Coordinates of C-alpha atoms and ligand atoms in Angstrom, one line a residue:
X1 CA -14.2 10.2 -12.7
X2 CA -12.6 8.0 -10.1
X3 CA -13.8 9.3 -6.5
X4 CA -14.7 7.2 -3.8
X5 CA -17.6 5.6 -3.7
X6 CA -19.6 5.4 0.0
X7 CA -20.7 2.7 1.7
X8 CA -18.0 0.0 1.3
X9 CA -17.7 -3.1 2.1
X10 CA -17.0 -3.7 5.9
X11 CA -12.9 -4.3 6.2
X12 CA -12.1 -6.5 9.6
X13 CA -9.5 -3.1 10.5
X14 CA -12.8 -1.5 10.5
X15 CA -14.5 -3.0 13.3
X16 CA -13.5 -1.1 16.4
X17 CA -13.5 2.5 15.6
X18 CA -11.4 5.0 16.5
X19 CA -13.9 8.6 18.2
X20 CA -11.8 10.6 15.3
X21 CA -13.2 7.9 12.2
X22 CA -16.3 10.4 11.2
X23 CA -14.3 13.6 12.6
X24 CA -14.2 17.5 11.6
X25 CA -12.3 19.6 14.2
X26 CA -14.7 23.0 12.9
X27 CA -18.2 23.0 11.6
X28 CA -16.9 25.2 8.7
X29 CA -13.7 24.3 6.1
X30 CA -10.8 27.1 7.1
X31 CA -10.6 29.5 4.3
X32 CA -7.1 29.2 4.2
X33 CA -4.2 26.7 5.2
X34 CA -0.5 26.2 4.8
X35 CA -1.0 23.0 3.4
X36 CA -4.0 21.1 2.5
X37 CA -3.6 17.5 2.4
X38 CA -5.8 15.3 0.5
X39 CA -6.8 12.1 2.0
X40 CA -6.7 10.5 5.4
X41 CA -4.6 7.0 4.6
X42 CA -1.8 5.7 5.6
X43 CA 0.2 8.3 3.4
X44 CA -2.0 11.7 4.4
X45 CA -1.7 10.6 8.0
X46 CA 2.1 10.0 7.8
X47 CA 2.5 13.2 5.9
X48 CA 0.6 15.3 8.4
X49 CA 3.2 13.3 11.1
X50 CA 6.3 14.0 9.2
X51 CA 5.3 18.3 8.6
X52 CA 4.3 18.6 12.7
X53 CA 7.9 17.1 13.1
X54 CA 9.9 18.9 10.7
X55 CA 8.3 22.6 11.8
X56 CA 8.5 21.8 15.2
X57 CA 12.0 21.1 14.7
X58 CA 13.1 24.1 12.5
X59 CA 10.5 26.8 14.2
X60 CA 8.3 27.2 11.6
X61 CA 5.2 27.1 13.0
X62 CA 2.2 25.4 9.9
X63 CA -1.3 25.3 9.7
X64 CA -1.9 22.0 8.0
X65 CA -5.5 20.7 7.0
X66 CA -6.6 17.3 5.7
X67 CA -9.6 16.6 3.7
X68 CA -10.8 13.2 3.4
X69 CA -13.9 12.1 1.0
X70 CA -15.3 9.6 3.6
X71 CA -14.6 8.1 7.5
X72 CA -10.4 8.4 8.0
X73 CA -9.0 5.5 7.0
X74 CA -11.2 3.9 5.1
X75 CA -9.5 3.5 1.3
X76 CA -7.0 1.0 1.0
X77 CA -5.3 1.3 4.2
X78 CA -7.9 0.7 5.9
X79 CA -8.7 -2.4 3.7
X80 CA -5.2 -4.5 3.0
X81 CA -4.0 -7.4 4.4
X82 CA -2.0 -5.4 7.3
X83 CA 1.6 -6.8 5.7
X84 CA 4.7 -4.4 6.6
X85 CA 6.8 -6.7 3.6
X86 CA 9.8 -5.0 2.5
X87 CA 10.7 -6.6 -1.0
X88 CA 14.4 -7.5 -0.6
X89 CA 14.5 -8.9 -4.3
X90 CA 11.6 -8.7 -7.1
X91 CA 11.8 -4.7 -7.6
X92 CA 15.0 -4.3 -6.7
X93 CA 15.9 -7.1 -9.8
X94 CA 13.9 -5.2 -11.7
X95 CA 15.6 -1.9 -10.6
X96 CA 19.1 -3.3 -11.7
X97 CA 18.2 -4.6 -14.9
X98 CA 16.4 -1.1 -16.2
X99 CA 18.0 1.8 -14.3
X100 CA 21.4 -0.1 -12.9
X101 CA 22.8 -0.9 -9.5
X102 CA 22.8 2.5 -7.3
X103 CA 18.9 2.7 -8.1
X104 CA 17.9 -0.8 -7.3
X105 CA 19.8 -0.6 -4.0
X106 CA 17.9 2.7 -3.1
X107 CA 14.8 0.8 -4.1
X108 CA 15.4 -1.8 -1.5
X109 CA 16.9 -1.0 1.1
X110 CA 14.3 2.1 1.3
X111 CA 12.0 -0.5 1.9
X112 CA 13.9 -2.5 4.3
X113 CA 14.2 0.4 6.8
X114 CA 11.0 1.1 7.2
X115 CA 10.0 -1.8 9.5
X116 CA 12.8 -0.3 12.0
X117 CA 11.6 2.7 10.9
X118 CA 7.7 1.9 12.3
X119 CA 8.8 -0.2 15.1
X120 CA 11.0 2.6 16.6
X121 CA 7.9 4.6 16.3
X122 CA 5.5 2.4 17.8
X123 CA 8.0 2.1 20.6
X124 CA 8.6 5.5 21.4
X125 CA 4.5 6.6 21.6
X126 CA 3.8 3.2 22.8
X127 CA 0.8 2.9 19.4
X128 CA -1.8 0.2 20.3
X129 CA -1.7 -1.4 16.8
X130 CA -0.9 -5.1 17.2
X131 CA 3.1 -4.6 15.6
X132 CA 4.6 -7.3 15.2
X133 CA 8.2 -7.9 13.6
X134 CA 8.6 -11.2 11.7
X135 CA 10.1 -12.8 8.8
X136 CA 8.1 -13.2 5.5
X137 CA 8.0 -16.6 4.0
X138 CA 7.8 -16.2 0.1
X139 CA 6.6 -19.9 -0.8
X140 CA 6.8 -20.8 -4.7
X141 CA 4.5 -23.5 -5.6
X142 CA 5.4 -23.8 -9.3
X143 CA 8.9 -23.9 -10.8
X144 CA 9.4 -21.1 -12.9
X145 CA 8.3 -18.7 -9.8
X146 CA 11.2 -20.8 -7.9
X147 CA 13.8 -19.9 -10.4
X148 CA 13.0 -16.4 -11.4
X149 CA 13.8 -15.4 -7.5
X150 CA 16.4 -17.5 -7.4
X151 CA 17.6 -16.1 -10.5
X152 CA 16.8 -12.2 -9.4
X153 CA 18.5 -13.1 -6.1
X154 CA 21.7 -13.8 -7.7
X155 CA 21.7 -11.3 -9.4
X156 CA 21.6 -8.6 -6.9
X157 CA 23.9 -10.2 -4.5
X158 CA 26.1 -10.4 -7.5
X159 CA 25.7 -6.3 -7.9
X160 CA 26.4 -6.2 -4.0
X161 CA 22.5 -5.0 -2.8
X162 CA 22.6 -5.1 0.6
X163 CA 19.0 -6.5 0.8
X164 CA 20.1 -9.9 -0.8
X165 CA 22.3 -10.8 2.0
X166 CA 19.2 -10.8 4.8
X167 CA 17.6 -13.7 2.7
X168 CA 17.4 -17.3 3.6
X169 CA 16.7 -19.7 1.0
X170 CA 15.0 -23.2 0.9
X171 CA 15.4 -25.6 -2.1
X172 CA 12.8 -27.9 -3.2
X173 CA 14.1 -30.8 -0.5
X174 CA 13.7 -28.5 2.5
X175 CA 11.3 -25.3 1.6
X176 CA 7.7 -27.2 2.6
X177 CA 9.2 -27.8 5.9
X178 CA 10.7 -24.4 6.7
X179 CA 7.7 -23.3 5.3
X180 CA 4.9 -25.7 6.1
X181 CA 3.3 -24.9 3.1
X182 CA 2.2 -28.0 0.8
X183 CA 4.0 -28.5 -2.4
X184 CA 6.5 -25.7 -1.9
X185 CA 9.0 -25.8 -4.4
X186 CA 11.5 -22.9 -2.8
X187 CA 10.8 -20.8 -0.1
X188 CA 12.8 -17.2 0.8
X189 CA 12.3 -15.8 4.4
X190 CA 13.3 -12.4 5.1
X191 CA 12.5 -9.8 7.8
X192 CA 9.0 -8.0 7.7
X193 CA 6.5 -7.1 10.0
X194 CA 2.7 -6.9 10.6
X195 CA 0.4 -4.4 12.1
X196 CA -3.1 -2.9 12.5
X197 CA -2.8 -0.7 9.9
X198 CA -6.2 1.6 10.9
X199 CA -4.8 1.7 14.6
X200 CA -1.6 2.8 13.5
X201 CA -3.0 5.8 10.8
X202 CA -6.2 6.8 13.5
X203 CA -2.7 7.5 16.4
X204 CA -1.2 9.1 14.0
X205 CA -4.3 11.6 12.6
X206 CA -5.0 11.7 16.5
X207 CA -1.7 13.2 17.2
X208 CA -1.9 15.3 14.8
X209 CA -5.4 16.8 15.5
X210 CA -4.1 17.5 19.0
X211 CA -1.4 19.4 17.4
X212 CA -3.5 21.6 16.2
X213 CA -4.2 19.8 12.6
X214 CA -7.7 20.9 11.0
X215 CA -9.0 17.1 9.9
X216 CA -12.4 17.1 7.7
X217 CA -13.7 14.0 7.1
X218 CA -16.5 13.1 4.2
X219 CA -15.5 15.7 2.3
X220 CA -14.6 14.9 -1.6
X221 CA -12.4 17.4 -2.7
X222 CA -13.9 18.3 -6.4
X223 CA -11.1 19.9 -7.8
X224 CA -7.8 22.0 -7.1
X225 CA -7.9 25.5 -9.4
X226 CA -5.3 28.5 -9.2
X227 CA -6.1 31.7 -6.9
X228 CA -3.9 34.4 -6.6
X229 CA 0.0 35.0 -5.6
X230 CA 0.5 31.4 -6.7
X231 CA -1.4 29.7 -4.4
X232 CA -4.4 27.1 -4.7
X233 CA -8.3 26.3 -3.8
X234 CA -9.0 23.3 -2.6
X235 CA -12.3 23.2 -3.5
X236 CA -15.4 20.8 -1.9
X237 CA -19.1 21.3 -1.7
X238 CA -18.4 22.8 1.5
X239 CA -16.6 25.4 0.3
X240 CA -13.1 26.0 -0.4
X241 CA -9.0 26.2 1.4
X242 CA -7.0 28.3 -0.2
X243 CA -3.4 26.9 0.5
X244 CA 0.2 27.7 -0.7
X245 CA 0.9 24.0 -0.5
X246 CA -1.5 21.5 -1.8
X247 CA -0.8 17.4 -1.3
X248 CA -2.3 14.5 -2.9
X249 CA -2.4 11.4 -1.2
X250 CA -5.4 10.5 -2.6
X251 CA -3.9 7.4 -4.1
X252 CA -6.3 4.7 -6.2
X253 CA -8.4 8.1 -6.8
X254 CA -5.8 10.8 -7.9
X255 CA -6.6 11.2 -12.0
X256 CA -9.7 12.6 -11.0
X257 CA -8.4 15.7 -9.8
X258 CA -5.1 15.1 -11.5
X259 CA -6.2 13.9 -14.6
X260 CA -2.3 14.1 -16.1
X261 CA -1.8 11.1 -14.1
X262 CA -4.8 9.0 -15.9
X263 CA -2.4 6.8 -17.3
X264 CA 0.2 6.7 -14.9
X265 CA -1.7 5.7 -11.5
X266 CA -5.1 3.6 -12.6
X267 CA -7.5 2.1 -9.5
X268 CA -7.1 -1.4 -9.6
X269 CA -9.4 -3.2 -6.9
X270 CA -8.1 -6.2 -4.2
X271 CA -10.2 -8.6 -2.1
X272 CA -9.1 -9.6 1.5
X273 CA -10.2 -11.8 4.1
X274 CA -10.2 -12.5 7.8
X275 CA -10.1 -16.5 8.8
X276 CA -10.9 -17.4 12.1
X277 CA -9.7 -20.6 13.2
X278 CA -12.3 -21.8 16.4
X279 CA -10.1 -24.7 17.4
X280 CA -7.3 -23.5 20.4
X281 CA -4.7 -26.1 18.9
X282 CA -5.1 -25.0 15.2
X283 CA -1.1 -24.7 14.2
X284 CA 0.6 -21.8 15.0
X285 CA 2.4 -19.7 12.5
X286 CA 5.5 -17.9 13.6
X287 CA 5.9 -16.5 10.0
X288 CA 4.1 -14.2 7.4
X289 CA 3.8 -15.4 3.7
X290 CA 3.1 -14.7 0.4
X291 CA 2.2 -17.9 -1.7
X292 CA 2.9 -17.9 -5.4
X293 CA 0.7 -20.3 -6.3
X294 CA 0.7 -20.1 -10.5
X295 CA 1.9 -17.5 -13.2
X296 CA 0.2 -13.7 -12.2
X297 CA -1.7 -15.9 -9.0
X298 CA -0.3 -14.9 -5.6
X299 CA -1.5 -15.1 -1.7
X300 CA -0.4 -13.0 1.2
X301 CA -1.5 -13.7 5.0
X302 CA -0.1 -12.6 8.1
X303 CA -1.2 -14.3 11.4
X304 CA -2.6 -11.9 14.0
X305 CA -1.7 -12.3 17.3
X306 CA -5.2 -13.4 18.4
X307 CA -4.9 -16.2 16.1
X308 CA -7.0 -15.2 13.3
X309 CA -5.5 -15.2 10.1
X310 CA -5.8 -12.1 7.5
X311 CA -5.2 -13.0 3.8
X312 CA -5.8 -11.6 0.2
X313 CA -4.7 -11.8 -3.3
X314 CA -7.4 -14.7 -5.1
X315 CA -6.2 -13.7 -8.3
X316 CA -7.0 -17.4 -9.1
X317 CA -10.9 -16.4 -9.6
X318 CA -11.1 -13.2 -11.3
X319 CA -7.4 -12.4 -12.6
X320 CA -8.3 -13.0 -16.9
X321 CA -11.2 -10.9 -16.2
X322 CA -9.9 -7.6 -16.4
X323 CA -13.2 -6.1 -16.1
X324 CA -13.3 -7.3 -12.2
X325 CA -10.3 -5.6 -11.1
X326 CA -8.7 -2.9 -13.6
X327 CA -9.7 0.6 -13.9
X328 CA -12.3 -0.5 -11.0
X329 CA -13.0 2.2 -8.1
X330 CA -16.2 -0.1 -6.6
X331 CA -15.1 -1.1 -3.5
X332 CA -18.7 -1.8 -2.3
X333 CA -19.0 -4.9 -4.0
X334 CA -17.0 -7.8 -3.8
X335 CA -15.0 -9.2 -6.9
X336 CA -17.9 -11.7 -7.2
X337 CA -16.0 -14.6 -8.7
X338 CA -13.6 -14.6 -5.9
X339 CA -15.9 -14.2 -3.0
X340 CA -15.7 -18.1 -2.0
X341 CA -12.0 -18.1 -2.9
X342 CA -10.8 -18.4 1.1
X343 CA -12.9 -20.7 2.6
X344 CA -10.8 -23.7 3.3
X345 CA -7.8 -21.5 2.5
X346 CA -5.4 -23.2 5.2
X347 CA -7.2 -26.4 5.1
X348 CA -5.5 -26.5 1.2
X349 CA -2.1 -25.4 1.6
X350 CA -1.2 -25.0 5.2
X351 CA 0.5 -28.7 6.9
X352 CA -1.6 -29.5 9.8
X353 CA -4.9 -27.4 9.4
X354 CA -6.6 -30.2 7.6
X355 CA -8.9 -30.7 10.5
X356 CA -8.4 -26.8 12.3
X357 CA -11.9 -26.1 11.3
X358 CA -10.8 -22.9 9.9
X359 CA -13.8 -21.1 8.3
X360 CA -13.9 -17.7 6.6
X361 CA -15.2 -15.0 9.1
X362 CA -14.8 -11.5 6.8
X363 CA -14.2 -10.8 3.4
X364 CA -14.0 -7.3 1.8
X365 CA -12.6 -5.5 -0.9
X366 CA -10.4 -2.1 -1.2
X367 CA -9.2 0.1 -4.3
X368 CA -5.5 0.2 -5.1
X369 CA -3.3 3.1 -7.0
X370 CA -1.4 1.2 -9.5
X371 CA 1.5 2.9 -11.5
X372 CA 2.0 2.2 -15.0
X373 CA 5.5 1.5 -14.1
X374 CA 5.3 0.1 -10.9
X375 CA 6.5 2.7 -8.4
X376 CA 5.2 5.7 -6.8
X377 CA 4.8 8.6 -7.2
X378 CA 6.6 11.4 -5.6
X379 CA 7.4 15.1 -5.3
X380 CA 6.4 18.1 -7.2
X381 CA 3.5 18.2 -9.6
X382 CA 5.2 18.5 -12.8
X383 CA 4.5 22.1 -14.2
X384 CA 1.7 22.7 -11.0
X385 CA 4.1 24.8 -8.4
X386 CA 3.1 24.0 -5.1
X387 CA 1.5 20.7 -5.4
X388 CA 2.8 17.6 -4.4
X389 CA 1.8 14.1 -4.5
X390 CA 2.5 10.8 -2.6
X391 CA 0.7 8.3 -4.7
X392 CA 0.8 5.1 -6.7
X393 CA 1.9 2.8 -4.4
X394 CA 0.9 -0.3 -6.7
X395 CA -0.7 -2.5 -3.7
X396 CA 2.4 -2.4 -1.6
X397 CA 2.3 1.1 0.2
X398 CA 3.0 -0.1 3.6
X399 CA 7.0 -0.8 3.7
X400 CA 7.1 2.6 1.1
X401 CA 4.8 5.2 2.5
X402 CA 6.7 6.4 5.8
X403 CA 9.5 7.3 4.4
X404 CA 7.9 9.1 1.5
X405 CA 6.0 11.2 3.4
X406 CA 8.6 12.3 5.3
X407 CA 10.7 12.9 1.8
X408 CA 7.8 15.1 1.1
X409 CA 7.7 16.6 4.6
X410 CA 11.4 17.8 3.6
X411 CA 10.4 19.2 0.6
X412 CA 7.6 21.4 2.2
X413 CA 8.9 22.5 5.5
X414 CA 12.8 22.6 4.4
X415 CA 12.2 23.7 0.8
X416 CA 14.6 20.6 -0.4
X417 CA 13.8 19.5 -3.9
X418 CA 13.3 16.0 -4.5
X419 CA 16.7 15.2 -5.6
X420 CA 18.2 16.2 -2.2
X421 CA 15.6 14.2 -0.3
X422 CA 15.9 10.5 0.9
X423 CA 14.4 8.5 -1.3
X424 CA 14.7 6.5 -4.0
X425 CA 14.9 7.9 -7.4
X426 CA 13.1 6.0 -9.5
X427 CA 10.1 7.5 -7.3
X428 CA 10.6 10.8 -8.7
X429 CA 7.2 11.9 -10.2
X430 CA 8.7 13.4 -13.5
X431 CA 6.8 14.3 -17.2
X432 CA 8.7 11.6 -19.1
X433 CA 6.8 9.0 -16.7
X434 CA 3.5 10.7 -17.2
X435 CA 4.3 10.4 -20.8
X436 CA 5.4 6.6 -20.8
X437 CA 3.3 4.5 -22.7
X438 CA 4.2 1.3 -21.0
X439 CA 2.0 -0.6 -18.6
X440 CA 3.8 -3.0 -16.5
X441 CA 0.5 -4.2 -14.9
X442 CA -1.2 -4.9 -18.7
X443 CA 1.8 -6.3 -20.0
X444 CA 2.3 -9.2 -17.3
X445 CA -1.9 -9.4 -17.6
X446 CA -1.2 -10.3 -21.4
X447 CA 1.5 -12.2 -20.7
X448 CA -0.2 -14.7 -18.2
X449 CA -3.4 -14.8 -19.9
X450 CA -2.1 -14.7 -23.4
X451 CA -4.5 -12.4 -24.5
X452 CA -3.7 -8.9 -26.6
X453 CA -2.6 -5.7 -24.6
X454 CA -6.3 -3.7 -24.5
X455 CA -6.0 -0.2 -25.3
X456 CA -4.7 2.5 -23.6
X457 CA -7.6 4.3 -21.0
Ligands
FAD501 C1 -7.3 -5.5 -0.5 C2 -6.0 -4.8 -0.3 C3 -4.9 -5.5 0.3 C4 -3.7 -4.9 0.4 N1 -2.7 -5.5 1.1 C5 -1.5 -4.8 1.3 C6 -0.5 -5.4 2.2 O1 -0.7 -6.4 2.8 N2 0.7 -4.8 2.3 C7 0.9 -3.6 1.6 O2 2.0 -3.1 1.7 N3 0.0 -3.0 0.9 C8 -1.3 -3.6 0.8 N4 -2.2 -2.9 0.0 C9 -2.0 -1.6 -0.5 C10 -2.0 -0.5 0.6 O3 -3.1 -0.7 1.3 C11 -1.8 0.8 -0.1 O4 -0.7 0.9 -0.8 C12 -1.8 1.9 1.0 O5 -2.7 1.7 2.0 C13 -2.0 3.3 0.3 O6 -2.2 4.3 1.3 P1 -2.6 5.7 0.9 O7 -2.8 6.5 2.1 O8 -1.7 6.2 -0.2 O9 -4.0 5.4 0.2 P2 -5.5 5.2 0.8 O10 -5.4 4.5 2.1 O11 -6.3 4.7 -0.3 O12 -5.9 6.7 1.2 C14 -6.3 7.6 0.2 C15 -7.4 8.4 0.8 O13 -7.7 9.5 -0.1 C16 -9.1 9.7 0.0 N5 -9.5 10.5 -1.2 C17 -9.4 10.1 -2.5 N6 -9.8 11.0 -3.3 C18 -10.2 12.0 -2.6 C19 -10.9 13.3 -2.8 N7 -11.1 13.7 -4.1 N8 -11.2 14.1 -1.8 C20 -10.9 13.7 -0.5 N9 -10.3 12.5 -0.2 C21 -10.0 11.7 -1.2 C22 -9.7 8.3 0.0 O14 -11.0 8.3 0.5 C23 -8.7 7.6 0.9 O15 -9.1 7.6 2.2 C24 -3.5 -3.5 -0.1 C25 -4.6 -2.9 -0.7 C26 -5.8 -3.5 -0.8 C27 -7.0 -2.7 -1.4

């Protein structure tokens, strides 16, 4: 079983909680809601947004409650590396080659319109999260990472993705100036953005809770089983909702109350880390990143604005040991060959640091819900009427979760089915995925380690 475990390791977004982190609006569960929604992340919170919207807006009035195993905002969005990165190229290329052109521009430009999409949100209730709009700097530092994005680039401009045309390239005689990274071979800026990402979910679950939203924290949801007239119990040690609409954004932790989805969304654990830099003149960085460093190793980092420097990934120390990361829901521990991985992080690859004094403040870890195929998982439960799910988000949910959960919002409040909502097709949760044997995340594993496929879970 695959729930949450409690007391995790202490995340930097975690430090300066919100009066709603360890919140239940009634001492007792309501018996019965509209919808339940499972899970207080960035997708429950966005969901619970999205409905208040939408049945505002067509006058149908919904009771909504969210359960949520432990403090809001504490799985994975509570613990990433607070990058907004739209990916104008990898899954898109990947998009085109399998499912052709139409789906791989849905796939990206979905992406890329969800940092206007946040921004204009942040601007209208004025959110205290630290937003920032920027351009992402992907920085190759080995040559066949180079010329696969080169290659995947062409490609889509080629096929006419819109996405392609808001990249800027570097070649190997310019990219580790643009980028300032050493030994960068290429380097591809395009726009992105950054943000607090527990600030950003604890306005959203605030509004919501104003609005009349029933939110239960620490309170693991055990299992979902049928009641009468088609609708559902939502069942906890607390007692149970009953609930015409039932919505998973349980993420990393989904099989264990969906188990159809064991092979389809696995929890795959992440380690991040807050740098503090004590010196005033350490070099500024007007740019996030992501550093490919060697074949399946890869950085991100974003630069906060009070100069502190968030950054995860070390797949360097632990990646060949799949024990350490796949099928992992421990996010108490550290991966403990990686826990030394940042210190002198900028010191090695950032151009000027050398003497910054930059020293490793935080580091943590958080449980990610990788699809078999990477992407998401979204709409109706296949053969459960009435359940949804917004899951799978494959360590990259924060330029794909808005606009998902509002998808989903459509569904509920407007009855659309997922074919008539925005959103990207190849996110459709559908039995022929559940079915599919193929494992994108084990087959790269294998590839980069050279080791043999391990068996299916
Ligand atoms: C170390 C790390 C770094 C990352 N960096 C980035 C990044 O920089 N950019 C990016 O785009 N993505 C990043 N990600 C991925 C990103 O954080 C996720 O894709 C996203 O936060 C998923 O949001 P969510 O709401 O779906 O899931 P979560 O935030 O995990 O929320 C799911 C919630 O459901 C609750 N839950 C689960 N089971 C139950 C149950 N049975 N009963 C009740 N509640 C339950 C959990 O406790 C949890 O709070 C990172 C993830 C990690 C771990």
């Amino acid at each position: 079983m695959t729930f949450p475990v409690q007391k995790s390791t202490l995340p930097f977004w975690r430090t300066e909680l919100h009066p709603l982190d360890t919140h239940r609006s009634t001492e007792e569960l309501p018996s019965e809601a509209d919808v339940v929604i499972i899970g207080a992340g960035y997708s429950g919170a966005s969901i619970a947004h999205h409905l208040l919207e939408k049945s505002k807006a067509s006058n149908k009035p919904l009771s909504i409650a969210i359960v949520e195993a432990r403090e809001a905002c504490s799985g994975a969005t509570g613990r990433n590396g607070g990058h907004l990165k739209p990916d104008p190229y990898m899954r898109a290329a990947g998009a085109l080659q399998k499912y052709g052109k139409e789906a791989a521009e849905e796939v990206a430009s979905f992406e890329a319109r969800q940092v206007k999409e946040i921004k204009d949100l942040v601007e209208k209730e004025s959110i205290d999260c630290d937003f920032v709009v920027t351009r992402a700097s992907d920085v190759c530092l080995y040559e066949d990472a180079h010329q696969e994005l080169k290659r995947g680039l062409q490609q889509l401009k080629k096929a006419g993705v819109s996405t392609a045309d808001g990249v800027f390239y570097s070649d190997s005689r310019t990219a580790e100036g643009v980028s300032g990274v050493k030994g960068a071979k290429g380097c591809f800026s395009y726009p992105a953005g950054h943000v607090w990402p527990y600030k950003l979910v604890l306005h959203l679950l605030s509004k919501a809770v104003s609005a009349g939203v029933n939110l239960q924290t620490t309170t693991p949801v055990t299992s979902v089983t049928s009641a009468d007239n088609g609708k559902w119990n939502v069942n906890t040690s607390r007692g149970s909702i009953r609930a015409s609409k039932v919505i998973y954004a349980s993420n990393a932790y989904t099989s264990s109350l969906l188990p159809e989805f064991k092979k389809s969304i696995v929890p795959v654990r992440g380690i991040c880390s807050r740098i503090v830099a004590p010196k005033v003149d350490a070099p500024f960085l007007s740019n996030s990143y992501i550093l490919r460093i060697a074949p399946g190793e890869y950085d991100y980092l974003i630069h906060r604005t009070d100069g502190s420097i968030v950054v995860g990934g070390a797949r360097r120390d632990f990646f060949s040991q799949l024990d350490q990361w796949y099928n992992v829901t421990d996010d108490s521990k550290l991966i403990e060959p990686a826990k030394h991985y940042f210190d002198n992080y900028m010191q090695r690859h950032f151009k000027g640091w050398e003497s910054s004094g930059a020293y490793t403040d935080k580091v943590w870890t958080g449980i990610m819900g990788y699809s078999s195929d990477g992407f998401p998982h979204i709409g109706e439960v296949p053969g459960k009427a009435g359940q949804l799910i917004c899951a799978g988000f494959s360590g990259h949910g924060m330029p794909q979760i808005y606009l998902s959960a509002k998808a989903i919002a459509d569904m509920v409040v407007n009855g659309q089915a997922v074919e008539e909502v925005d959103l990207p097709r190849v996110y459709r949760t559908l039995r022929e995925r559940l079915e599919d044997e193929g494992n994108v995340t084990l087959e790269s594993w294998a590839k980069v380690t050279k080791k043999a496929v391990p068996p299916k879970l």
